Coordinates of C-alpha atoms in Angstrom, one line a residue:
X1 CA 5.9 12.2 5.0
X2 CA 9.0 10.1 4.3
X3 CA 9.0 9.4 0.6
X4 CA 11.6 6.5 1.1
X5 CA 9.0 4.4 3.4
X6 CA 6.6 1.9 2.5
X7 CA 3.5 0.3 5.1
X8 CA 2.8 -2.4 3.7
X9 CA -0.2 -3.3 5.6
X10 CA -0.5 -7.9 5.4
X11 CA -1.7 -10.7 7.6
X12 CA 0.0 -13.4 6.1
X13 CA 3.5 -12.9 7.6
X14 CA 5.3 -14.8 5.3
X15 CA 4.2 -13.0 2.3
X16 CA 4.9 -9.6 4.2
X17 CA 8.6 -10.9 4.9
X18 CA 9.1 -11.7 1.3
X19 CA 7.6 -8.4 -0.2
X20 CA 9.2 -6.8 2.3
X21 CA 12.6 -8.2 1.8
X22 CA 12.2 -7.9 -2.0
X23 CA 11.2 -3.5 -1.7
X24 CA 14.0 -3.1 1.0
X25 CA 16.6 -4.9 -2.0
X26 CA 15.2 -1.8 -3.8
X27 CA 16.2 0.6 -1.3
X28 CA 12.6 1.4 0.7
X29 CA 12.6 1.6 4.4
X30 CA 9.3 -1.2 4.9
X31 CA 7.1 -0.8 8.0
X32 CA 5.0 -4.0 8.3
X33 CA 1.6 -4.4 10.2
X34 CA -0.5 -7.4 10.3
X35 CA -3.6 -4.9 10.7
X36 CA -5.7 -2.3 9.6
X37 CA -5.6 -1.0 12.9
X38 CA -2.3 -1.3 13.6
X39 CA -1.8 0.8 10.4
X40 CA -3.9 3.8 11.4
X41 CA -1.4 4.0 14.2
X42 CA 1.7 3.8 12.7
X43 CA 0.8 6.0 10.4
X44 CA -0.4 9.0 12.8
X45 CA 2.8 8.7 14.3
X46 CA 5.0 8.7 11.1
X47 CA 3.2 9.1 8.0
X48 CA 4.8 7.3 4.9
X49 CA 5.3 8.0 1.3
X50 CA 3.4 4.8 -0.4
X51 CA 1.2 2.5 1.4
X52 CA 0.4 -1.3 0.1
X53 CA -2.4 -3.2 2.1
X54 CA -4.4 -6.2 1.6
X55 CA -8.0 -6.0 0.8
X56 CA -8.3 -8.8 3.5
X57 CA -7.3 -8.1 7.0
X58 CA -8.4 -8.8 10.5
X59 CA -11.0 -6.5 11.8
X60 CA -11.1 -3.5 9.6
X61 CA -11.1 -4.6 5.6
X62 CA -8.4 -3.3 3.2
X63 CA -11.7 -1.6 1.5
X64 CA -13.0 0.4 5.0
X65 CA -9.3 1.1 5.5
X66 CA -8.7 3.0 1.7
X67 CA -12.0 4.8 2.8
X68 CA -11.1 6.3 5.5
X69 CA -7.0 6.8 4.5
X70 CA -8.9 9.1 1.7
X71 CA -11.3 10.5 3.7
X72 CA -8.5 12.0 6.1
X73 CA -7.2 15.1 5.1
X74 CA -3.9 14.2 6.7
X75 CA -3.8 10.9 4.8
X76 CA -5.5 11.6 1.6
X77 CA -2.3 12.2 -0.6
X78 CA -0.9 9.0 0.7
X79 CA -0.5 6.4 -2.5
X80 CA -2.7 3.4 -1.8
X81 CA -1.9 0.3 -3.6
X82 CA -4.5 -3.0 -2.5
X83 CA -2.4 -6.4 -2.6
X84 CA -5.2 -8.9 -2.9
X85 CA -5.2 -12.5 -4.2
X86 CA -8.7 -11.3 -5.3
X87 CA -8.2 -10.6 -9.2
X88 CA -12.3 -10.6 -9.9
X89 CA -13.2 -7.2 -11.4
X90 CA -16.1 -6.2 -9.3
X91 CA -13.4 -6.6 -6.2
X92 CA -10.8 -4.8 -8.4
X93 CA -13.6 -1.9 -9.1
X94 CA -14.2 -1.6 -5.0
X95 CA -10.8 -0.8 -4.6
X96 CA -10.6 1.9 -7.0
X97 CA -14.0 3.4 -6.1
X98 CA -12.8 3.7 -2.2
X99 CA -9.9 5.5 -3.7
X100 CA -7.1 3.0 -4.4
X101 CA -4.4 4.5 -6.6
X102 CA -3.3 0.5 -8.1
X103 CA -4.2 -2.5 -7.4
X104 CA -1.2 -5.6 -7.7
X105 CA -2.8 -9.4 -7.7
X106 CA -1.2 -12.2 -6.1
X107 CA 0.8 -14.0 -6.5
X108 CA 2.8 -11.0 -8.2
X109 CA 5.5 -10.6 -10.8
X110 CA 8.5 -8.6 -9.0
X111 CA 9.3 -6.3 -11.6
X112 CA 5.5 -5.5 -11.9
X113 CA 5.6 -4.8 -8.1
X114 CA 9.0 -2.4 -8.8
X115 CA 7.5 -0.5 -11.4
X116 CA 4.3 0.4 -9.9
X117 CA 5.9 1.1 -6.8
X118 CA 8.2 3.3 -8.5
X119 CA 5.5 5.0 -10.3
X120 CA 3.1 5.4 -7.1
X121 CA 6.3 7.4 -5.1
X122 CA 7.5 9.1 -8.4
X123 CA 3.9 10.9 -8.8
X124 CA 4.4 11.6 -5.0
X125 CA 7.4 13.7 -5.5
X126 CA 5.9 15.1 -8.8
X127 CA 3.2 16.5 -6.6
X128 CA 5.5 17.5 -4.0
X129 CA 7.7 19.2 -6.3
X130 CA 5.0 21.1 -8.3
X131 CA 4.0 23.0 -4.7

């Protein structure tokens, strides 16, 4: 697992391009996919320290995807945070329940964004450390 990469897992390509340029001014490699599909790929081939995907995507929801990210063995320590526009609690509780580890509404506040990101990877390497 590389600790230093995000997925971030987002349809809208403009959004991607500016959360993506905004982590990688942080200093995170940023792997984007417009898919959940696309995702489950990438990430057998080169699994990465914090994951953030939208609750809505083509084909498989951001909900189905968390499920089955947690379900996995190989994928279940990942970090999970949704990125949804979708701030209504019963949404926000869906996430959590299929395992999501935060959940960031959009439009977000940058420095909201940094911290939890921050917090998401530093738990990571808590973990990692305390083996």
């Amino acid at each position: 697992m590389d600790s230093q990469t995000i997925l971030l897992v987002e349809g809208d390509d403009i959004l991607a391009e500016v959360t993506s340029f905004r982590l990688e001014l942080l200093g995170y490699r940023v792997q984007h996919e417009a898919s959940a599909e696309a995702a489950l790929a990438y990430i057998e081939q080169s699994p990465p320290g914090l994951i953030i995907l939208d609750l809505y995507l083509p084909g498989l929801d951001g909900v189905e995807l968390v499920n089955r990210l947690k379900a996995d063995d190989s994928t279940t320590k990942i970090p999970l945070m949704v990125f949804s526009v979708d701030a209504d609690l019963t949404v926000v509780e869906r996430a959590f329940a299929a395992g999501a580890d935060d959940y960031v509404v959009i439009p977000y506040d940058p420095a909201v964004l940094q911290e939890k990101v921050a917090r998401l990877l530093e738990d990571t390497s808590a973990v990692s450390l305390a083996k």
